[in-house]
Amino acid sequence: MTMFEIHIDSLQQSFSASSEQTLLSGMESLGKRGIPVGCRGGGCGVCKVRIDKGRYRCKKMSRAHVSAEEESQGYVLACRCMALSDIQLTVVGQMKKAVFGTQD
Amino acid sequence: MSMTGVLRPGHVQIRVMDMGEALTHYKERLGLQETDRDASGRVYLKGWDERDWFSVVLREADEPGMDFMAFKVDSVDTLRRLEGRVREFGCNVETIPAGELNHCGERVRFDSPTGHTFELYAEKDYKGTQMGLLNPDPWHEECLKGMQAQRFDHCLLYGDDLDGTIKLFTEVLGFKEAEQVYDGDLQIGTFLTCGMKAHDLAVIRHTEKNKFHHASFLLGSWEDVLRAADIIGRYKMSLDIGPTRHGITRGRTIYFFDPSGNRNEVFAGDYTYYPDYEPITWTADELGGAIFYHNQTLNERFLTVVT
């Protein structure tokens, strides 16, 4: 199993995730309080992130939360996204409030 | 037992993003039985103790959520009468011809003030159970799959004009409020019944229209709810919360998500509601226990995550 380094830019924090594991399950394993894990099925949108650097693959995500245009710009739901290389990401969804303590 | 002309929740059409994953979830894990598929790719399911042809329809789509929820009424006369009344109320009403859903008669589709799509219908083909109707056994080996969901029971929906939807269901469709939740003078939740269950439909006030919180399925006992929790662990399904008990309706419950992020509940137990009962009222200061009776604490995900 290949392990990759996932770096959350604005948090200056990293974790390891395998190519078989979703980014969200890796973030859950950080043990940081308040990571708002929603449905874990690409439906509710609370774990939306933007991939700034790195390769990844995604399972189907709700179009209500990630438009085709956003998807082409690297916006994904962390619960549906798996790394294919080291990754740098920015938290942009409802998770942002819980991770950084701010609304926007 | 219905006392109003509307018999019971009849079916729900749920959008899923991957039909294969959804069928593993609803058939192998919940234990629903597949009864048909149609030309558009929709798959029809029912619980092992349901007699009509289907109660759940899965449709593959780009986003999860609920397309519509339907109630069965006691006759075509009732269907015509209620069609007139929902038109008078001001709903947008559309008649869907028999056969648009396989095995289902004509449906009267209308929108609610909270933005949800509901349907009424009077006729659906009889499929029956494995036990049959003559000297039946209480269950059959084919019923013992997964969580062994007996039947589709109710939905909980989120939407903005709660007062309007309560008015539609109580004044037009003859439902009763078994339980209600108030924050000061503002009603924030309703538990509506068309028969003798504590709820056939629940609606919570929410900023957006037309949101789906969960579809719920009946199990036989608290022991079965605990076994459902074992199945969730065994197959690493996405658990939401439970096993626990609700103060509201007294249900013993567990919540989890299907592979597209739609929330499901399986539960056992409530109480018998009679139509002369006054509603039970819950206040916002006691909401923790109203929702999760054991730990008396609200859970943000349960309150905010919807599809």
Short mmCIF file of C-alpha atoms in Angstrom, two decimals:
data_model
loop_
_atom_site.label_atom_id
_atom_site.label_comp_id
_atom_site.label_asym_id
_atom_site.label_seq_id
_atom_site.Cartn_x
_atom_site.Cartn_y
_atom_site.Cartn_z
CA MET A 1 0.00 0.00 0.00
CA THR A 2 1.39 3.40 -0.97
CA MET A 3 1.30 6.14 1.65
CA PHE A 4 1.18 9.83 0.76
CA GLU A 5 1.68 13.01 2.72
CA ILE A 6 -1.42 15.22 2.88
CA HIS A 7 -0.71 18.81 3.86
CA ILE A 8 -3.47 21.19 4.96
CA ASP A 9 -1.97 24.55 3.95
CA SER A 10 -3.74 26.97 6.22
CA LEU A 11 -3.46 24.66 9.22
CA GLN A 12 0.25 23.95 8.72
CA GLN A 13 -0.57 20.36 9.57
CA SER A 14 0.05 17.12 7.72
CA PHE A 15 -1.11 13.55 7.90
CA SER A 16 -0.44 10.34 6.03
CA ALA A 17 -3.07 8.68 3.90
CA SER A 18 -2.94 5.56 1.79
CA SER A 19 -4.05 5.45 -1.82
CA GLU A 20 -7.01 3.34 -0.69
CA GLN A 21 -8.17 5.68 2.06
CA THR A 22 -10.28 8.79 1.66
CA LEU A 23 -8.78 12.13 2.64
CA LEU A 24 -11.59 12.52 5.18
CA SER A 25 -10.77 9.29 7.00
CA GLY A 26 -7.16 10.55 7.20
CA MET A 27 -8.34 13.86 8.61
CA GLU A 28 -10.54 11.99 11.09
CA SER A 29 -7.46 10.08 12.22
CA LEU A 30 -5.74 13.42 13.00
CA GLY A 31 -8.02 13.33 16.00
CA LYS A 32 -8.62 17.05 15.79
CA ARG A 33 -11.76 17.95 17.65
CA GLY A 34 -14.69 19.12 15.63
CA ILE A 35 -13.82 17.84 12.14
CA PRO A 36 -17.43 17.79 10.91
CA VAL A 37 -17.71 14.39 9.39
CA GLY A 38 -21.06 14.33 7.62
CA CYS A 39 -22.49 11.50 5.57
CA ARG A 40 -19.12 10.11 4.33
CA GLY A 41 -20.88 9.37 1.03
CA GLY A 42 -20.39 12.50 -1.09
CA GLY A 43 -23.91 13.71 -0.42
CA CYS A 44 -23.97 16.41 2.25
CA GLY A 45 -21.03 18.64 1.30
CA VAL A 46 -19.65 19.46 4.76
CA CYS A 47 -16.14 18.13 4.01
CA LYS A 48 -15.50 20.21 0.87
CA VAL A 49 -11.81 20.98 0.20
CA ARG A 50 -9.76 22.38 -2.70
CA ILE A 51 -6.76 20.39 -3.89
CA ASP A 52 -4.00 22.94 -4.59
CA LYS A 53 -1.26 20.51 -5.50
CA GLY A 54 -1.04 16.79 -6.22
CA ARG A 55 -2.84 14.04 -8.06
CA TYR A 56 -5.96 12.31 -6.82
CA ARG A 57 -8.99 10.30 -7.86
CA CYS A 58 -12.59 10.82 -6.80
CA LYS A 59 -15.73 8.79 -6.57
CA LYS A 60 -18.98 10.45 -7.61
CA MET A 61 -19.88 13.56 -5.58
CA SER A 62 -23.20 15.37 -5.28
CA ARG A 63 -23.56 18.02 -7.99
CA ALA A 64 -25.51 20.02 -5.41
CA HIS A 65 -22.19 20.60 -3.62
CA VAL A 66 -19.48 20.34 -6.30
CA SER A 67 -20.37 21.73 -9.73
CA ALA A 68 -18.61 20.46 -12.85
CA GLU A 69 -16.71 23.76 -13.01
CA GLU A 70 -15.61 23.50 -9.39
CA GLU A 71 -14.58 19.89 -9.91
CA SER A 72 -12.35 20.97 -12.80
CA GLN A 73 -10.77 23.55 -10.48
CA GLY A 74 -9.86 20.93 -7.89
CA TYR A 75 -12.79 21.25 -5.50
CA VAL A 76 -13.69 17.87 -4.02
CA LEU A 77 -15.48 16.31 -1.08
CA ALA A 78 -12.79 14.83 1.16
CA CYS A 79 -14.94 11.76 1.85
CA ARG A 80 -14.84 10.77 -1.84
CA CYS A 81 -11.25 11.67 -2.68
CA MET A 82 -8.16 9.44 -2.59
CA ALA A 83 -4.57 10.57 -3.09
CA LEU A 84 -2.40 9.41 -6.00
CA SER A 85 0.57 11.54 -4.87
CA ASP A 86 1.43 13.87 -2.02
CA ILE A 87 -1.32 16.48 -1.73
CA GLN A 88 -1.69 20.08 -0.60
CA LEU A 89 -5.24 21.13 0.16
CA THR A 90 -7.29 24.03 1.50
CA VAL A 91 -10.40 23.54 3.61
CA VAL A 92 -13.31 25.44 2.05
CA GLY A 93 -16.59 23.83 3.17
CA GLN A 94 -18.45 23.80 6.45
CA MET A 95 -15.41 22.05 7.84
CA LYS A 96 -13.57 25.36 7.73
CA LYS A 97 -15.53 26.72 10.65
CA ALA A 98 -14.75 23.73 12.82
CA VAL A 99 -11.10 23.47 11.83
CA PHE A 100 -10.23 27.15 12.01
CA GLY A 101 -12.91 28.50 14.31
CA THR A 102 -14.12 31.05 11.76
CA GLN A 103 -17.21 31.20 9.61
CA ASP A 104 -15.52 32.34 6.40
CA MET B 1 -55.41 1.71 11.04
CA SER B 2 -56.38 4.83 9.23
CA MET B 3 -59.26 6.99 10.28
CA THR B 4 -58.81 9.72 7.72
CA GLY B 5 -58.86 8.35 4.18
CA VAL B 6 -55.07 8.47 3.96
CA LEU B 7 -53.95 4.97 4.90
CA ARG B 8 -50.19 5.13 5.33
CA PRO B 9 -46.85 6.08 3.80
CA GLY B 10 -46.77 4.11 0.55
CA HIS B 11 -43.44 4.77 -1.08
CA VAL B 12 -40.43 7.03 -1.26
CA GLN B 13 -38.23 7.62 -4.32
CA ILE B 14 -34.61 8.19 -3.28
CA ARG B 15 -31.80 9.44 -5.54
CA VAL B 16 -28.53 7.55 -5.34
CA MET B 17 -25.24 8.23 -7.11
CA ASP B 18 -24.23 4.60 -7.74
CA MET B 19 -26.99 2.03 -8.16
CA GLY B 20 -24.71 -0.95 -7.54
CA GLU B 21 -23.51 0.38 -4.19
CA ALA B 22 -27.05 1.45 -3.30
CA LEU B 23 -28.44 -2.02 -3.98
CA THR B 24 -25.80 -3.65 -1.79
CA HIS B 25 -26.83 -1.21 0.95
CA TYR B 26 -30.60 -1.42 0.68
CA LYS B 27 -30.83 -5.15 -0.13
CA GLU B 28 -27.91 -6.81 1.65
CA ARG B 29 -27.61 -4.47 4.66
CA LEU B 30 -31.17 -3.25 5.30
CA GLY B 31 -32.65 -6.47 3.97
CA LEU B 32 -35.16 -4.99 1.54
CA GLN B 33 -36.29 -7.24 -1.31
CA GLU B 34 -35.97 -6.22 -4.97
CA THR B 35 -39.32 -6.58 -6.75
CA ASP B 36 -38.83 -4.85 -10.11
CA ARG B 37 -36.78 -2.58 -12.37
CA ASP B 38 -38.06 -0.25 -15.07
CA ALA B 39 -36.91 1.01 -18.46
CA SER B 40 -35.48 4.18 -16.94
CA GLY B 41 -33.25 2.12 -14.63
CA ARG B 42 -35.18 2.64 -11.43
CA VAL B 43 -35.12 -0.26 -8.96
CA TYR B 44 -38.15 -1.15 -6.83
CA LEU B 45 -37.85 -2.58 -3.32
CA LYS B 46 -40.04 -3.55 -0.42
CA GLY B 47 -39.68 -4.75 3.16
CA TRP B 48 -40.28 -8.44 3.83
CA ASP B 49 -43.55 -7.79 5.64
CA GLU B 50 -45.00 -5.37 3.07
CA ARG B 51 -47.74 -6.65 0.79
CA ASP B 52 -47.90 -4.01 -1.94
CA TRP B 53 -45.43 -4.30 -4.79
CA PHE B 54 -42.89 -1.72 -3.60
CA SER B 55 -42.25 0.93 -1.00
CA VAL B 56 -38.81 2.22 -2.02
CA VAL B 57 -37.76 3.30 -5.50
CA LEU B 58 -34.09 4.05 -6.16
CA ARG B 59 -33.14 6.36 -9.03
CA GLU B 60 -29.56 6.97 -10.09
CA ALA B 61 -28.76 10.70 -10.28
CA ASP B 62 -25.97 13.25 -9.91
CA GLU B 63 -27.06 14.30 -6.44
CA PRO B 64 -28.66 12.34 -3.62
CA GLY B 65 -31.88 13.26 -1.84
CA MET B 66 -35.58 12.49 -2.06
CA ASP B 67 -37.60 12.87 -5.26
CA PHE B 68 -40.98 12.37 -3.60
CA MET B 69 -42.84 10.61 -0.82
CA ALA B 70 -46.26 9.07 -1.43
CA PHE B 71 -49.20 8.10 0.74
CA LYS B 72 -51.74 5.43 -0.08
CA VAL B 73 -55.40 6.43 0.28
CA ASP B 74 -58.35 4.12 0.83
CA SER B 75 -60.16 4.54 -2.51
CA VAL B 76 -60.20 6.27 -5.87
CA ASP B 77 -63.05 8.45 -4.52
CA THR B 78 -60.80 9.63 -1.70
CA LEU B 79 -58.04 10.28 -4.23
CA ARG B 80 -60.36 12.53 -6.31
CA ARG B 81 -61.66 14.32 -3.20
CA LEU B 82 -58.17 15.01 -1.84
CA GLU B 83 -56.91 16.05 -5.29
CA GLY B 84 -59.57 18.76 -5.27
CA ARG B 85 -58.67 19.84 -1.78
CA VAL B 86 -54.92 20.16 -2.39
CA ARG B 87 -55.74 22.23 -5.51
CA GLU B 88 -57.98 24.51 -3.42
CA PHE B 89 -55.19 24.83 -0.86
CA GLY B 90 -53.00 26.26 -3.64
CA CYS B 91 -50.56 23.43 -4.28
CA ASN B 92 -49.20 22.85 -7.77
CA VAL B 93 -50.93 19.60 -8.68
CA GLU B 94 -49.99 17.15 -11.40
CA THR B 95 -51.61 13.83 -12.27
CA ILE B 96 -49.19 11.02 -13.04
CA PRO B 97 -50.79 8.25 -15.11
CA ALA B 98 -51.05 4.66 -13.90
CA GLY B 99 -47.99 2.64 -14.85
CA GLU B 100 -45.47 5.51 -14.76
CA LEU B 101 -44.20 3.62 -11.74
CA ASN B 102 -44.57 -0.09 -12.46
CA HIS B 103 -47.47 -1.70 -10.59
CA CYS B 104 -48.81 1.64 -9.31
CA GLY B 105 -52.10 3.26 -10.22
CA GLU B 106 -52.64 6.94 -10.95
CA ARG B 107 -50.78 9.28 -8.62
CA VAL B 108 -51.73 12.82 -7.64
CA ARG B 109 -48.49 14.74 -7.18
CA PHE B 110 -48.36 18.08 -5.34
CA ASP B 111 -45.79 20.35 -3.75
CA SER B 112 -45.79 21.43 -0.12
CA PRO B 113 -45.00 24.83 1.44
CA THR B 114 -41.66 23.38 2.62
CA GLY B 115 -40.80 22.62 -1.03
CA HIS B 116 -41.18 18.84 -0.92
CA THR B 117 -42.98 16.75 -3.51
CA PHE B 118 -45.69 14.45 -2.19
CA GLU B 119 -48.03 12.04 -3.93
CA LEU B 120 -51.30 10.29 -3.18
CA TYR B 121 -52.44 7.11 -4.87
CA ALA B 122 -55.22 4.60 -4.28
CA GLU B 123 -54.05 1.51 -6.12
CA LYS B 124 -50.89 -0.57 -6.22
CA ASP B 125 -50.51 -4.19 -7.29
CA TYR B 126 -50.47 -6.83 -4.60
CA LYS B 127 -47.15 -8.63 -4.33
CA GLY B 128 -47.61 -10.42 -1.04
CA THR B 129 -45.05 -11.79 1.37
CA GLN B 130 -43.18 -15.09 1.44
CA MET B 131 -45.46 -16.14 4.32
CA GLY B 132 -48.64 -15.70 2.31
CA LEU B 133 -52.13 -15.18 3.67
CA LEU B 134 -53.27 -18.73 4.39
CA ASN B 135 -52.11 -20.25 7.69
CA PRO B 136 -48.93 -18.15 7.47
CA ASP B 137 -45.72 -18.63 9.38
CA PRO B 138 -44.58 -15.49 11.25
CA TRP B 139 -41.50 -15.23 9.02
CA HIS B 140 -39.76 -17.03 6.19
CA GLU B 141 -36.08 -17.80 5.65
CA GLU B 142 -35.95 -15.29 2.77
CA CYS B 143 -36.93 -12.53 5.24
CA LEU B 144 -33.82 -12.98 7.37
CA LYS B 145 -31.39 -10.80 5.49
CA GLY B 146 -29.26 -7.99 6.91
CA MET B 147 -31.12 -5.78 9.37
CA GLN B 148 -34.39 -7.48 8.38
CA ALA B 149 -36.27 -4.21 7.79
CA GLN B 150 -39.96 -5.09 7.94
CA ARG B 151 -41.30 -2.05 6.15
CA PHE B 152 -40.77 1.55 5.12
CA ASP B 153 -42.21 3.56 8.00
CA HIS B 154 -41.82 7.34 7.64
CA CYS B 155 -39.62 10.19 6.43
CA LEU B 156 -38.22 13.19 8.27
CA LEU B 157 -37.91 16.23 6.01
CA TYR B 158 -36.40 19.70 6.48
CA GLY B 159 -37.91 22.85 4.98
CA ASP B 160 -38.71 26.51 5.51
CA ASP B 161 -42.49 27.08 5.71
CA LEU B 162 -43.22 24.56 8.45
CA ASP B 163 -46.52 26.21 9.40
CA GLY B 164 -47.78 25.91 5.82
CA THR B 165 -46.91 22.22 5.57
CA ILE B 166 -48.58 21.50 8.93
CA LYS B 167 -51.70 23.29 7.69
CA LEU B 168 -51.68 21.28 4.46
CA PHE B 169 -51.37 17.94 6.23
CA THR B 170 -53.75 18.61 9.12
CA GLU B 171 -56.47 20.72 7.49
CA VAL B 172 -56.44 19.26 3.98
CA LEU B 173 -55.21 15.68 4.30
CA GLY B 174 -56.62 14.89 7.74
CA PHE B 175 -53.36 14.16 9.54
CA LYS B 176 -53.00 14.82 13.28
CA GLU B 177 -50.03 16.26 15.10
CA ALA B 178 -48.97 13.61 17.59
CA GLU B 179 -46.02 15.66 18.81
CA GLN B 180 -44.69 19.16 18.25
CA VAL B 181 -41.51 21.05 19.14
CA TYR B 182 -41.47 24.74 20.07
CA ASP B 183 -38.68 27.27 20.51
CA GLY B 184 -40.57 29.91 22.46
CA ASP B 185 -43.60 30.72 20.32
CA LEU B 186 -42.01 29.42 17.13
CA GLN B 187 -42.82 25.86 16.15
CA ILE B 188 -39.67 24.16 14.88
CA GLY B 189 -40.84 20.58 14.47
CA THR B 190 -43.95 18.49 13.83
CA PHE B 191 -44.64 14.76 14.01
CA LEU B 192 -47.69 14.01 11.88
CA THR B 193 -49.74 10.84 11.81
CA CYS B 194 -52.51 9.62 9.51
CA GLY B 195 -53.28 6.56 11.59
CA MET B 196 -52.30 5.06 14.92
CA LYS B 197 -48.49 5.34 14.74
CA ALA B 198 -46.69 8.14 16.55
CA HIS B 199 -45.56 9.50 13.18
CA ASP B 200 -45.96 8.89 9.47
CA LEU B 201 -44.16 12.10 8.51
CA ALA B 202 -41.96 14.48 10.48
CA VAL B 203 -40.91 17.96 9.36
CA ILE B 204 -38.30 20.25 10.92
CA ARG B 205 -38.00 24.00 10.26
CA HIS B 206 -34.86 24.75 8.24
CA THR B 207 -33.59 27.65 6.12
CA GLU B 208 -33.63 25.79 2.78
CA LYS B 209 -36.59 24.19 1.04
CA ASN B 210 -36.93 20.55 0.05
CA LYS B 211 -34.28 18.85 2.17
CA PHE B 212 -34.26 15.18 3.09
CA HIS B 213 -33.17 14.16 6.58
CA HIS B 214 -33.95 10.45 6.58
CA ALA B 215 -36.12 7.57 5.48
CA SER B 216 -36.98 5.20 8.29
CA PHE B 217 -37.60 1.47 8.37
CA LEU B 218 -39.24 -0.62 11.07
CA LEU B 219 -37.47 -3.42 12.92
CA GLY B 220 -39.03 -5.90 15.32
CA SER B 221 -37.27 -5.12 18.59
CA TRP B 222 -34.53 -3.25 20.45
CA GLU B 223 -32.41 -6.39 20.07
CA ASP B 224 -32.81 -6.02 16.31
CA VAL B 225 -31.64 -2.39 16.56
CA LEU B 226 -28.49 -3.59 18.36
CA ARG B 227 -27.96 -6.21 15.66
CA ALA B 228 -28.28 -3.48 13.04
CA ALA B 229 -25.46 -1.69 14.88
CA ASP B 230 -23.35 -4.86 14.62
CA ILE B 231 -24.00 -4.94 10.86
CA ILE B 232 -22.94 -1.29 10.58
CA GLY B 233 -19.68 -2.16 12.35
CA ARG B 234 -19.11 -5.37 10.45
CA TYR B 235 -19.44 -3.75 7.02
CA LYS B 236 -17.85 -0.41 8.05
CA MET B 237 -20.98 1.48 7.09
CA SER B 238 -21.17 5.21 7.82
CA LEU B 239 -22.75 5.47 11.28
CA ASP B 240 -24.50 8.70 12.22
CA ILE B 241 -25.69 8.10 15.80
CA GLY B 242 -27.03 5.40 18.07
CA PRO B 243 -28.16 2.94 19.18
CA THR B 244 -30.19 5.25 21.42
CA ARG B 245 -33.74 6.27 22.21
CA HIS B 246 -35.72 9.31 21.13
CA GLY B 247 -37.79 11.18 23.69
CA ILE B 248 -40.00 12.26 20.80
CA THR B 249 -42.11 9.21 19.71
CA ARG B 250 -40.10 7.00 22.17
CA GLY B 251 -38.46 5.17 19.26
CA ARG B 252 -35.38 3.01 19.90
CA THR B 253 -33.18 3.85 17.01
CA ILE B 254 -29.97 3.92 15.06
CA TYR B 255 -29.05 6.26 12.18
CA PHE B 256 -26.58 5.69 9.37
CA PHE B 257 -25.95 6.81 5.79
CA ASP B 258 -26.38 5.01 2.50
CA PRO B 259 -23.34 5.05 0.15
CA SER B 260 -24.62 8.30 -1.47
CA GLY B 261 -25.00 10.11 1.84
CA ASN B 262 -28.75 9.75 2.31
CA ARG B 263 -29.53 9.15 5.97
CA ASN B 264 -31.47 6.02 6.97
CA GLU B 265 -33.00 5.08 10.30
CA VAL B 266 -33.98 1.65 11.55
CA PHE B 267 -36.03 1.69 14.73
CA ALA B 268 -38.34 -0.31 16.95
CA GLY B 269 -41.13 0.77 19.21
CA ASP B 270 -43.29 3.82 19.65
CA TYR B 271 -46.78 4.02 21.11
CA THR B 272 -50.34 3.79 19.88
CA TYR B 273 -51.78 7.13 18.84
CA TYR B 274 -55.55 7.63 18.93
CA PRO B 275 -57.03 10.53 16.98
CA ASP B 276 -58.65 12.08 20.05
CA TYR B 277 -55.21 12.58 21.67
CA GLU B 278 -53.92 16.08 22.33
CA PRO B 279 -50.43 16.67 20.91
CA ILE B 280 -47.35 16.12 23.07
CA THR B 281 -45.22 19.27 23.24
CA TRP B 282 -41.44 19.54 23.58
CA THR B 283 -39.65 22.80 24.39
CA ALA B 284 -36.30 23.92 23.01
CA ASP B 285 -34.67 23.92 26.46
CA GLU B 286 -35.33 20.17 26.69
CA LEU B 287 -34.49 19.42 23.06
CA GLY B 288 -31.39 17.36 23.91
CA GLY B 289 -33.45 14.71 25.63
CA ALA B 290 -36.32 15.06 23.21
CA ILE B 291 -34.03 13.95 20.41
CA PHE B 292 -31.45 11.77 22.19
CA TYR B 293 -32.97 10.62 25.44
CA HIS B 294 -29.96 8.73 26.83
CA ASN B 295 -27.22 11.36 26.72
CA GLN B 296 -29.63 14.35 26.61
CA THR B 297 -27.28 16.14 24.22
CA LEU B 298 -27.84 17.42 20.70
CA ASN B 299 -25.54 16.36 17.91
CA GLU B 300 -24.63 18.94 15.29
CA ARG B 301 -24.37 16.44 12.46
CA PHE B 302 -27.83 15.05 13.18
CA LEU B 303 -29.27 18.56 13.14
CA THR B 304 -27.49 19.92 10.08
CA VAL B 305 -26.48 17.17 7.64
CA VAL B 306 -29.18 16.66 5.00
CA THR B 307 -29.37 15.73 1.32
#
